[in-house]
XYZ file of C-alpha atoms in Angstrom:
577
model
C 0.000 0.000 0.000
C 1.303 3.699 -0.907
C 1.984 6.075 1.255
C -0.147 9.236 1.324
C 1.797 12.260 2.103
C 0.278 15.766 2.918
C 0.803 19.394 3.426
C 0.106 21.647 6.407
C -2.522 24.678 5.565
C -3.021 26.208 8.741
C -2.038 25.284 12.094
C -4.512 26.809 14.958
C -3.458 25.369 18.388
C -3.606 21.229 18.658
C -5.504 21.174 15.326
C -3.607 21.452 11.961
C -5.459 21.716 8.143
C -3.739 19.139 5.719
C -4.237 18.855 1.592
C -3.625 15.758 0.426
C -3.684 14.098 -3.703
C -5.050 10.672 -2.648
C -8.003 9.269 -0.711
C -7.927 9.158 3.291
C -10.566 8.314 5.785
C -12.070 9.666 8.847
C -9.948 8.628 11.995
C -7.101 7.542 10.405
C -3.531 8.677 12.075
C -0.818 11.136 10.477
C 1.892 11.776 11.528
C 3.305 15.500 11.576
C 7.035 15.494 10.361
C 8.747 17.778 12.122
C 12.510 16.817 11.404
C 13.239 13.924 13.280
C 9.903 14.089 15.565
C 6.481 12.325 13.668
C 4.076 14.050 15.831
C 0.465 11.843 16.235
C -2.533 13.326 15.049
C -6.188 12.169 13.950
C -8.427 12.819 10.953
C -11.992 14.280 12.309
C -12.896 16.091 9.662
C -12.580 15.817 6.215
C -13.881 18.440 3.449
C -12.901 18.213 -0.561
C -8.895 17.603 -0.596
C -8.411 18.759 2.687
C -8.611 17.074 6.287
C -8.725 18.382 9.764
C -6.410 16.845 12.500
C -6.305 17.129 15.820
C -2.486 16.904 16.910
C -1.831 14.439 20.524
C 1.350 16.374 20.983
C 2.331 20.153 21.464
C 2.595 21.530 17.846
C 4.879 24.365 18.575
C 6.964 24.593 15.465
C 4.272 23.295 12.810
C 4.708 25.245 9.686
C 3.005 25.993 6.955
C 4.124 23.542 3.921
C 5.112 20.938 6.338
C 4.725 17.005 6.003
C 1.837 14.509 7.100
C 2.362 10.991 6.420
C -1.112 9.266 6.761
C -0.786 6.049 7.259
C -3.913 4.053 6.073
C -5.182 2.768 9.989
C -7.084 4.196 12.207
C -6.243 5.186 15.683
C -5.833 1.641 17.489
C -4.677 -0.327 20.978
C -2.767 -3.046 21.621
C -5.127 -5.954 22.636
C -3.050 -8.883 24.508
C -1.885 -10.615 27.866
C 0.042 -7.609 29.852
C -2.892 -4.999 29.877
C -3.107 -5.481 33.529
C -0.847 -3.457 36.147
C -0.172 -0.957 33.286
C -0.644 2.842 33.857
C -0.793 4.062 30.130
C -1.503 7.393 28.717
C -3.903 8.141 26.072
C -2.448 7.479 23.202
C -1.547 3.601 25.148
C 2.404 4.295 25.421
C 3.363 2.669 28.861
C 4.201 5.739 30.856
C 7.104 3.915 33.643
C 8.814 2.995 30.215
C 8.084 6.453 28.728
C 9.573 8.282 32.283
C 12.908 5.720 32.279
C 13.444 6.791 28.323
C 12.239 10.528 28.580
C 12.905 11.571 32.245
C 11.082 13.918 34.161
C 9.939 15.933 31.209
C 8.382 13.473 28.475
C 9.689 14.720 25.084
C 7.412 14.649 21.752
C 6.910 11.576 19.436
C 7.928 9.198 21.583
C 5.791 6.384 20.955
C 6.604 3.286 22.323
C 4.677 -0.123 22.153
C 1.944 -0.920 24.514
C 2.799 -4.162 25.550
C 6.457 -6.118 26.269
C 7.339 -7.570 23.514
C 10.127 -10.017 25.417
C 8.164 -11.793 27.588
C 7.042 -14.680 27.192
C 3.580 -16.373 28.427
C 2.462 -19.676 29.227
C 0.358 -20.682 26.175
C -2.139 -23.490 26.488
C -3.956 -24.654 23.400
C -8.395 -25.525 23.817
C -8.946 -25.476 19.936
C -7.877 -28.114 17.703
C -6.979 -28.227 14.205
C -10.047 -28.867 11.924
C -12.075 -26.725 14.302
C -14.179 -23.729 12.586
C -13.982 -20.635 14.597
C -15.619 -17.330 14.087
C -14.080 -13.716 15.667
C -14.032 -13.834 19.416
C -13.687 -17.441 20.370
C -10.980 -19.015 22.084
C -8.271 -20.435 20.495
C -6.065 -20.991 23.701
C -5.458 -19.280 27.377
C -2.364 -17.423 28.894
C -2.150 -17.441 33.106
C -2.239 -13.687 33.332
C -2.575 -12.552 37.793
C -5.621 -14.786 38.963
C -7.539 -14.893 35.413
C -7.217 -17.276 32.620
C -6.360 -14.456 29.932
C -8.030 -15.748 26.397
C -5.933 -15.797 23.381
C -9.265 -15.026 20.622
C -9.533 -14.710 17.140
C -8.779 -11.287 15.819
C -12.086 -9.255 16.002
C -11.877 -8.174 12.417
C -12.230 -11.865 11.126
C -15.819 -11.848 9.322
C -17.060 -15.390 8.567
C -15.606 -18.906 9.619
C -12.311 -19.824 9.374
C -10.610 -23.117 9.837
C -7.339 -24.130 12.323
C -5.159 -25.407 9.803
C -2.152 -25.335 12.924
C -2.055 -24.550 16.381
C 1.223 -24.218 18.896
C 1.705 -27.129 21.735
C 1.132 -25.518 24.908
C 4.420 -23.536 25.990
C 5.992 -20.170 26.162
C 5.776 -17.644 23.443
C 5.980 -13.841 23.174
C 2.941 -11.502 22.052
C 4.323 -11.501 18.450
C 5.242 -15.130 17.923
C 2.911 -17.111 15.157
C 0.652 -19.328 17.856
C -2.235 -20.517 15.352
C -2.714 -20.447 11.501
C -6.328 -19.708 10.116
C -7.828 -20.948 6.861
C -10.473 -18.456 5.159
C -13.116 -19.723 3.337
C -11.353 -18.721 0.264
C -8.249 -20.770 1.068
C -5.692 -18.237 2.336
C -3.791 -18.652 5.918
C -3.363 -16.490 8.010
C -0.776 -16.001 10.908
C -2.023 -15.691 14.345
C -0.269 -13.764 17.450
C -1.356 -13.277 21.029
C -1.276 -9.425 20.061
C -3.844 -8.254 18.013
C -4.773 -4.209 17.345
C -8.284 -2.461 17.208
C -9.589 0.761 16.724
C -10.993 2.926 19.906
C -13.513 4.366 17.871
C -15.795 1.235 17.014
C -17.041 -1.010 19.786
C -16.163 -4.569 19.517
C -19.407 -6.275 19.037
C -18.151 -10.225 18.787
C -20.856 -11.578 20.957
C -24.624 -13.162 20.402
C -26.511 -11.082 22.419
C -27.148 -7.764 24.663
C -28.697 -8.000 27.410
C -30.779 -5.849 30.121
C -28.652 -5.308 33.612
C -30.940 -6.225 36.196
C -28.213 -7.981 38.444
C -26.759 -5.687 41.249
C -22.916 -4.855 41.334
C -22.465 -4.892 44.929
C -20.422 -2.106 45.635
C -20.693 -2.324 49.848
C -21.387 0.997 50.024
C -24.658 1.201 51.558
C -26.142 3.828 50.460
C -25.342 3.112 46.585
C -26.765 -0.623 47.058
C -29.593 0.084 49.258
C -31.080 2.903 47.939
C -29.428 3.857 44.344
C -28.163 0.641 43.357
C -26.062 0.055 39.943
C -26.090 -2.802 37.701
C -23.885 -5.031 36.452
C -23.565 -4.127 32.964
C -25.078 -0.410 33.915
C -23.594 3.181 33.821
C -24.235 5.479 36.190
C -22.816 9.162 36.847
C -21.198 11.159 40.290
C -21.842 14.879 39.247
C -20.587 16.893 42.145
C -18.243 19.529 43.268
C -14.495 20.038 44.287
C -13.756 18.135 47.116
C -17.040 16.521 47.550
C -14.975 12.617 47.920
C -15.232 11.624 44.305
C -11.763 10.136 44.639
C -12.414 8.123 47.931
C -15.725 7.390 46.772
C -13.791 5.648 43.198
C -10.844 4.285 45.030
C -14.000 2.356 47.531
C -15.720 1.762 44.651
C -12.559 -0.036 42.571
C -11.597 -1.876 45.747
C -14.801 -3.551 47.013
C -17.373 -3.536 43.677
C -18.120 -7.258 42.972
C -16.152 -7.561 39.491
C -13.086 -8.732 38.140
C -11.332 -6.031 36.405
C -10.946 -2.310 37.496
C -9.956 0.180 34.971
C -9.269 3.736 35.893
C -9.693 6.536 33.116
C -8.090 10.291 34.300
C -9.300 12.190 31.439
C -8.306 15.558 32.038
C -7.796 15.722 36.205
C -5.682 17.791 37.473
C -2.097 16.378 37.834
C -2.031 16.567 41.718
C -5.310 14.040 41.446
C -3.607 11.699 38.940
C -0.869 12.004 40.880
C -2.462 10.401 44.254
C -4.029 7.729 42.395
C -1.324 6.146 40.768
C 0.815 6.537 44.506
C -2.857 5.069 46.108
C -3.634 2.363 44.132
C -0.378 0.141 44.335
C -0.808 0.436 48.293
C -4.668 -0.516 48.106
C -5.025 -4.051 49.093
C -7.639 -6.090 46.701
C -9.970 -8.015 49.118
C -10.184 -10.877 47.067
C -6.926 -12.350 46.701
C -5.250 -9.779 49.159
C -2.547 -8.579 46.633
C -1.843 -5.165 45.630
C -5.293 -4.205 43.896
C -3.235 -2.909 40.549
C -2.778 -6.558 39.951
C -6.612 -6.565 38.305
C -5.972 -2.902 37.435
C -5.154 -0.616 34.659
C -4.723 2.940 34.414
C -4.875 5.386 31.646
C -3.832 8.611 32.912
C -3.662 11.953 31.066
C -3.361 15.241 32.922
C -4.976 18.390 32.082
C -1.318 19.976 31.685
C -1.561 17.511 28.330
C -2.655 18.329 25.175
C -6.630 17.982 25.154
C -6.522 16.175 22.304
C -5.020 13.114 24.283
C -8.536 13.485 26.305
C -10.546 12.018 24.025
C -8.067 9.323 22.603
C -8.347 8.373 26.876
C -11.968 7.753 27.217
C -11.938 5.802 24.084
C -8.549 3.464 24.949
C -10.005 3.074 28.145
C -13.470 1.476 26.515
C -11.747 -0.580 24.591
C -9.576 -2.284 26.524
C -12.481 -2.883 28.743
C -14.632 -4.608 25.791
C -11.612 -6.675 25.297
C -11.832 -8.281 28.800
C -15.191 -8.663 28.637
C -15.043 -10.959 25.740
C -13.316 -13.529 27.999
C -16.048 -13.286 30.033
C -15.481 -10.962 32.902
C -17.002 -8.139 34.560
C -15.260 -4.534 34.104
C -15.837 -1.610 36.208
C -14.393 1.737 33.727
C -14.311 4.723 35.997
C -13.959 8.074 33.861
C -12.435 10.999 35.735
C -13.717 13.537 35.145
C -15.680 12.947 31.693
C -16.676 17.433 32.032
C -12.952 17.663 31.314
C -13.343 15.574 28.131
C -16.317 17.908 27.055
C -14.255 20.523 27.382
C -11.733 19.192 24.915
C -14.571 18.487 22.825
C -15.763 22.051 23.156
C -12.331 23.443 22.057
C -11.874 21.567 19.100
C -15.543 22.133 18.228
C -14.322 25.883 18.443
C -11.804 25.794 16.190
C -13.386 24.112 13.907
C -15.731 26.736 13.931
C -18.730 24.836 14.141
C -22.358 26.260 15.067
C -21.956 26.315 18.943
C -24.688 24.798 21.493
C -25.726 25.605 24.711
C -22.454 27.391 26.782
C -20.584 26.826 23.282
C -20.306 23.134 23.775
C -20.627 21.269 20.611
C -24.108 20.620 19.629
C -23.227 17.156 18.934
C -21.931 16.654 22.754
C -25.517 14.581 23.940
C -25.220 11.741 21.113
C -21.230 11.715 21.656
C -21.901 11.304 25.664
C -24.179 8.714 24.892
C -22.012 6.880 22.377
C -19.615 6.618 25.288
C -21.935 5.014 28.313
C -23.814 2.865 25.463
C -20.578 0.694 24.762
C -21.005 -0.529 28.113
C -23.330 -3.619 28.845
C -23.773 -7.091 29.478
C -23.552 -9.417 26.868
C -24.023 -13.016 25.888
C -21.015 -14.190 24.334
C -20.207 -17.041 21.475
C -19.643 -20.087 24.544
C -22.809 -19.072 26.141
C -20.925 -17.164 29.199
C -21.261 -13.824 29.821
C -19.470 -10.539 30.151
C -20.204 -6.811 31.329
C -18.620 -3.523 31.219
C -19.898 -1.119 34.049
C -19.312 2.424 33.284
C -19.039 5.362 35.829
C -18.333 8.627 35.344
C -17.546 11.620 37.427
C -18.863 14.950 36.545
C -17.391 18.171 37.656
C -20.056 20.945 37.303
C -18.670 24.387 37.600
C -20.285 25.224 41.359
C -21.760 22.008 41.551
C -24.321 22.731 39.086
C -26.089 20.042 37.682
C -27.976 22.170 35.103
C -25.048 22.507 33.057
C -24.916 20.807 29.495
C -22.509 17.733 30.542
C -24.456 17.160 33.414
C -27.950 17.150 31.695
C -26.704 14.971 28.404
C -25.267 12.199 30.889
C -28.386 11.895 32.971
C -30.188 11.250 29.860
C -28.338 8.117 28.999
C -27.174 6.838 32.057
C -29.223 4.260 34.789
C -28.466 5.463 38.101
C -27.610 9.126 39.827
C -25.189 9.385 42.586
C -25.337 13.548 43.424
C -22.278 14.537 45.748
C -23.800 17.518 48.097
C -21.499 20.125 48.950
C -24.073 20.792 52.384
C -23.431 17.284 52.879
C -19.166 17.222 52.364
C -19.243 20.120 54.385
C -20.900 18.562 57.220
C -18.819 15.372 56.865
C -21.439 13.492 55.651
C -19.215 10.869 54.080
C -20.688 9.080 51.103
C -21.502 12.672 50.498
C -24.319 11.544 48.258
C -27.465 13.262 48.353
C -30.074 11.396 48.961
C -32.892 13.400 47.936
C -31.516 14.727 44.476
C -30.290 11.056 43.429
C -31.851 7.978 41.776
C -31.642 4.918 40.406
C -33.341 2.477 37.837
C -31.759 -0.404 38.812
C -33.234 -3.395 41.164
C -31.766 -2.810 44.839
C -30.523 -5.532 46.868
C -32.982 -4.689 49.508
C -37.107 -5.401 49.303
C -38.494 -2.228 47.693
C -40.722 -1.310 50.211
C -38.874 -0.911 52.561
C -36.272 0.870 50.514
C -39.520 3.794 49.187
C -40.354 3.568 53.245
C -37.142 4.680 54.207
C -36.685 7.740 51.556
C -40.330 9.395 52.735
C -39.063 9.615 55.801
C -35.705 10.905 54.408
C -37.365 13.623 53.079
C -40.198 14.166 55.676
C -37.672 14.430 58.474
C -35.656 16.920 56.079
C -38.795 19.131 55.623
C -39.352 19.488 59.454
C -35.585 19.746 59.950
C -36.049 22.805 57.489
C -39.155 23.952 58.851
C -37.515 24.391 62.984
C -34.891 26.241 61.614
C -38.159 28.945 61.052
C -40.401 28.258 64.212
C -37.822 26.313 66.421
C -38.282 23.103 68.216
C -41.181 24.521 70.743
C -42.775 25.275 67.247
C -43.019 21.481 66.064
C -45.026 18.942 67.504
C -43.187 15.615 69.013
C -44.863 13.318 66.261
C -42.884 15.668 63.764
C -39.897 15.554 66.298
C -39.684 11.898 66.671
C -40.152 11.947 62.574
C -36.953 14.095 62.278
C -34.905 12.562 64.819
C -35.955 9.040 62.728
C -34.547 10.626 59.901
C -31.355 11.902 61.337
C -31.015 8.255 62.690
C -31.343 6.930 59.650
C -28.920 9.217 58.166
C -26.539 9.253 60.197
C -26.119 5.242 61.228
C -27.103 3.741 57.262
C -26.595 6.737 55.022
C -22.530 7.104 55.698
C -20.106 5.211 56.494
C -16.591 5.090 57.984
C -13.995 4.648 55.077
C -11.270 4.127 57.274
C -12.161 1.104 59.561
C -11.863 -2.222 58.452
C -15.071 -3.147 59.017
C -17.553 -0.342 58.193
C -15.912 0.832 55.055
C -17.462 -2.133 53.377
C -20.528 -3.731 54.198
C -21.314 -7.359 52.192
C -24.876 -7.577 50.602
C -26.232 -10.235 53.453
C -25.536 -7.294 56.174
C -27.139 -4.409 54.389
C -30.256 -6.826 53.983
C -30.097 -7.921 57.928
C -29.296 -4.029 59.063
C -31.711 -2.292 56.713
C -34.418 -4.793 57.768
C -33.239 -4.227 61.297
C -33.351 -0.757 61.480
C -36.745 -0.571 59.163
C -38.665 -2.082 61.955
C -36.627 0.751 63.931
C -38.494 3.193 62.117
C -41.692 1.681 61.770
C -41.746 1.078 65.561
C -44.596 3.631 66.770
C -42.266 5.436 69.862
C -43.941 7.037 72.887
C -41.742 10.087 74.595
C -42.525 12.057 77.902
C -40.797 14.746 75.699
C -38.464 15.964 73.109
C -35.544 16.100 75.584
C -36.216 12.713 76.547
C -36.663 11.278 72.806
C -33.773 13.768 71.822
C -31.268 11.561 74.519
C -32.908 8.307 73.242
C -31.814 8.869 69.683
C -28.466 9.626 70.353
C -27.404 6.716 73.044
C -29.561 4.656 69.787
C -27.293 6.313 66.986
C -24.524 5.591 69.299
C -24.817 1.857 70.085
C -25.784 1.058 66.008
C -22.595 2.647 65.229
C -20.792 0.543 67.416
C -22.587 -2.303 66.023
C -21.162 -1.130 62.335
C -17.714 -1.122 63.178
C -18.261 -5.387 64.624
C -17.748 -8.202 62.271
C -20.832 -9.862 61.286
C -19.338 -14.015 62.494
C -19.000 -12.168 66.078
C -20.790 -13.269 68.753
C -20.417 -9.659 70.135
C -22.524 -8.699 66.738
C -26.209 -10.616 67.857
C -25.603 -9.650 71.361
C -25.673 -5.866 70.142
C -28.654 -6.320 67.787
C -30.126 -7.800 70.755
C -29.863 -4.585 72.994
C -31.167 -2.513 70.318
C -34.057 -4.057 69.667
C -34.622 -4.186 73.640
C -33.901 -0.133 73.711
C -36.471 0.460 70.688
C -39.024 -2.208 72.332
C -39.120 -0.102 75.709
C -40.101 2.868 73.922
C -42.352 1.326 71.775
C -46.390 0.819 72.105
C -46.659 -3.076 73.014
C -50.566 -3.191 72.280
């Protein structure tokens, strides 16, 4: 195949105008020559004899009359045992390699490859020859941490093909020949552990899509209990600076009930990135108790990088994730902060001097958004198992609000609403999730009437709360009292949790479902007070002792013995008739 050469028209900030003689396609990769340097860029626009790039490096220097080799492929990742425990950035070069090579200061075009090419893996064959295979099942598995990593057929394969060879088991490298196809018009080809696919199309080799309706136990309570998320569901944490997004992700990657976490920085701010990637090596994963980056990988890209590299980010992230769900696993993608990649989308937009929309954000920006979330899912695949990506993504709304365009285009696609409060941050009300403003679509883990039971009297007790900050306690009767304390029970022993004890900071499904049922009868239980001093003290010394019971292992004996003197402290209060 030719090479296509171009020339540089106009260069206005990461985007460059190129005329070119022959054909080129939409996404494809160029490379800016600038001397020694090939500088990355992407086709995203293409009018007449002339494309629109947007440059993943600094293009200080870019002149006018300058070189672009296209290259015929689009923007791709490296698909292959060795994804895991990798911190790439966007554009998938492994960035410990890229620091050793560059230093302190990473230097322009330097691309290096994704994953090591010298080691070697521990190949074991499950197809035979003579077997007819179609794109996306299993020729053989690699050991890679604590999963059975599947060596598939490429993606891109239409049709059947035949094994006409296959490897013994033993050790090979990514790029060593491990299996030779047959198409059905006779020609071989070579098969490698490594295989390449484009971030901009979804890989789609299974039977079937189907609805999330099974919970992703996260053991945060108030996520589960009241705005649970699915396996195979998306769901969004719009909320301000400092509000715990972080903590509330690192919780999330550390005790959600899947196999593979992946961690997309999209724009955060370098101090952010920064604590994650020192955080997550030190987290220890519950299930095999291991460092947690062992099931883990991060692609991390700065807001001091080029905003081009934002997008590219999101999209590697995605992709690796649909590859590991084709072996059938579960992957949680966590995009931080996806208002950061609308704002790359909003300068490019700009200077590609499109017709703005609402606070000059592309008018495209809802069906792009929802382009995103929908490649996440729960599929069916080819062996009957299943897989599912779970996508969450943090919004940052300027001033927390949610009324902004990023904000309003993700609720629209996504299944589940997690609002951080500032109020609530502020008064160390840790999940700081609101739960008034948030929702969810998903089935809970809990029964749902006691669930709807429990969020009326959420927001009763809150509208008496608000209402004695106008006519004071001697204004409110001790039915409404005893409804607001209720609340601020409920709040305050369910609602958060302690991150930092062993115990509280993550609560299984079987004790949400024994504690909410627990407390619900709490609740329920019609009290009797002399008067609001009286029911004031009882609330507390309750609050007190169920937080105590939180931080006590479930197997305890110390744990039914506690249960046991709550529900003797409600039953004294209570009317027995």
């Amino acid at each position: 195949m030719n090479k296509v050469n171009g020339k540089i028209t106009s260069v206005n900030g990461n985007m460059i105008s190129v005329r070119f003689d022959e054909a080129v396609s939409l996404n494809e990769v160029g490379y800016a020559i600038l001397g020694e340097v090939k500088l990355m860029a992407e086709v995203i626009r293409i009018r007449g004899t002339e494309a629109d790039m947007q440059v993943f490096e600094d293009t200080k220097d870019l002149t006018i009359d300058g070189i672009v080799e296209f290259t015929g492929e689009l923007l791709s990742v490296e698909l292959g045992p060795g994804l895991l425990t990798q911190i790439y950035d966007g554009l998938q070069n492994p960035l410990p390699q890229l620091a050793e090579k560059c230093g302190f200061f990473l230097e322009r075009g330097v691309y290096l490859d994704a994953l090591p090419r010298e080691t070697k893996w521990a190949f074991t064959p499950t197809a035979k020859v003579g077997d007819t295979l179609t794109a996306g099942e299993t020729l053989g598995t690699v050991p890679e941490g604590i999963f059975e990593h599947r060596v598939m057929v490429p993606f891109n394969f239409d049709g059947r093909y035949t094994v006409e060879s296959i490897s013994a088991a033993g050790e090979f490298t990514v790029s060593e020949v491990i299996a030779q196809l047959k198409d059905s018009d006779g020609k071989i080809h070579d098969i490698t552990m490594l295989q390449r696919w484009p971030v901009k199309l979804p890989i789609t080799a299974y039977t079937e899509r189907l609805r999330p309706t099974t919970p992703m136990t996260t053991k945060t309570r108030i996520i589960d209990t009241f705005f649970p998320v699915a396996l195979g569901g998306t769901y969004c944490i719009p909320g301000p600076f400092g509000a715990g997004k972080t903590v509330l992700q690192q919780l999330t990657s550390r005790y959600a009930d899947v196999d593979i976490v992946i961690i997309a920085a999209c724009g955060e701010r370098a101090g952010e990135v920064v604590e994650t990637l020192r955080e997550f090596p030190e987290l220890t994963d519950p299930r095999t108790g291991k460092s947690l980056m062992e099931r883990t990988v991060i692609i991390c890209n700065t807001s001091s990088m080029p905003v081009a590299s934002r997008e590219s980010s999101v999209y590697t992230a995605v992709t690796i994730a649909g590859y590991y769900r084709q072996m059938g696993l579960n992957v949680l993608l966590l995009a931080d902060s996806t208002s950061r990649w609308a704002q790359a989308l909003r300068e490019t937009s700009g200077r590609l001097e499109e017709i703005p929309g609402e606070e000059a954000f592309p008018a495209y920006l809802e069906s792009v958004i929802a382009g995103f979330y929908e490649r996440g899912g729960i599929v069916t695949l080819k062996d009957g198992t299943t897989g599912s990506i779970t996508i969450g993504g943090t919004v940052s709304p300027a001033g927390g609000n949610f009324d902004e365009p990023v904000t309003q285009a993700t609720l629209k696609v996504v299944g589940a609403f997690h609002g951080l409060s500032r109020a609530r941050s502020d008064a160390r009300r840790y999940p700081a999730i609101d739960p008034l403003d948030s929702w969810s679509k998903y089935p809970s883990i809990v029964d749902e009437t006691q669930s709807n039971m429990a969020k009326a009297l959420l927001r009763r007790g809150t509208e008496i709360g608000q209402m004695m900050k106008v006519v004071g306690e001697e204004g409110t009767s001790i039915e409404d009292f005893i409804i607001y304390l209720k609340g601020e029970y409920l709040d305050s022993v369910y609602l958060q949790q302690n991150a930092f004890n062993d115990v509280d900071s993550a609560c299984s499904a079987e004790r949400q479902q024994e504690v909410f049922g627990t407390i619900c009868d709490f609740l329920e239980a019609d009290m009797n007070f002399a008067d609001k001093t009286v029911a004031r003290t009882f609330f507390h010394k309750l609050a007190q002792t169920t937080k105590d019971w939180n931080f006590i292992e479930m197997e305890s004996p110390e744990y039914k013995q506690v249960m046991t003197k709550l529900e003797t402290m409600v039953a004294e209060v209570s009317n027995n008739e």
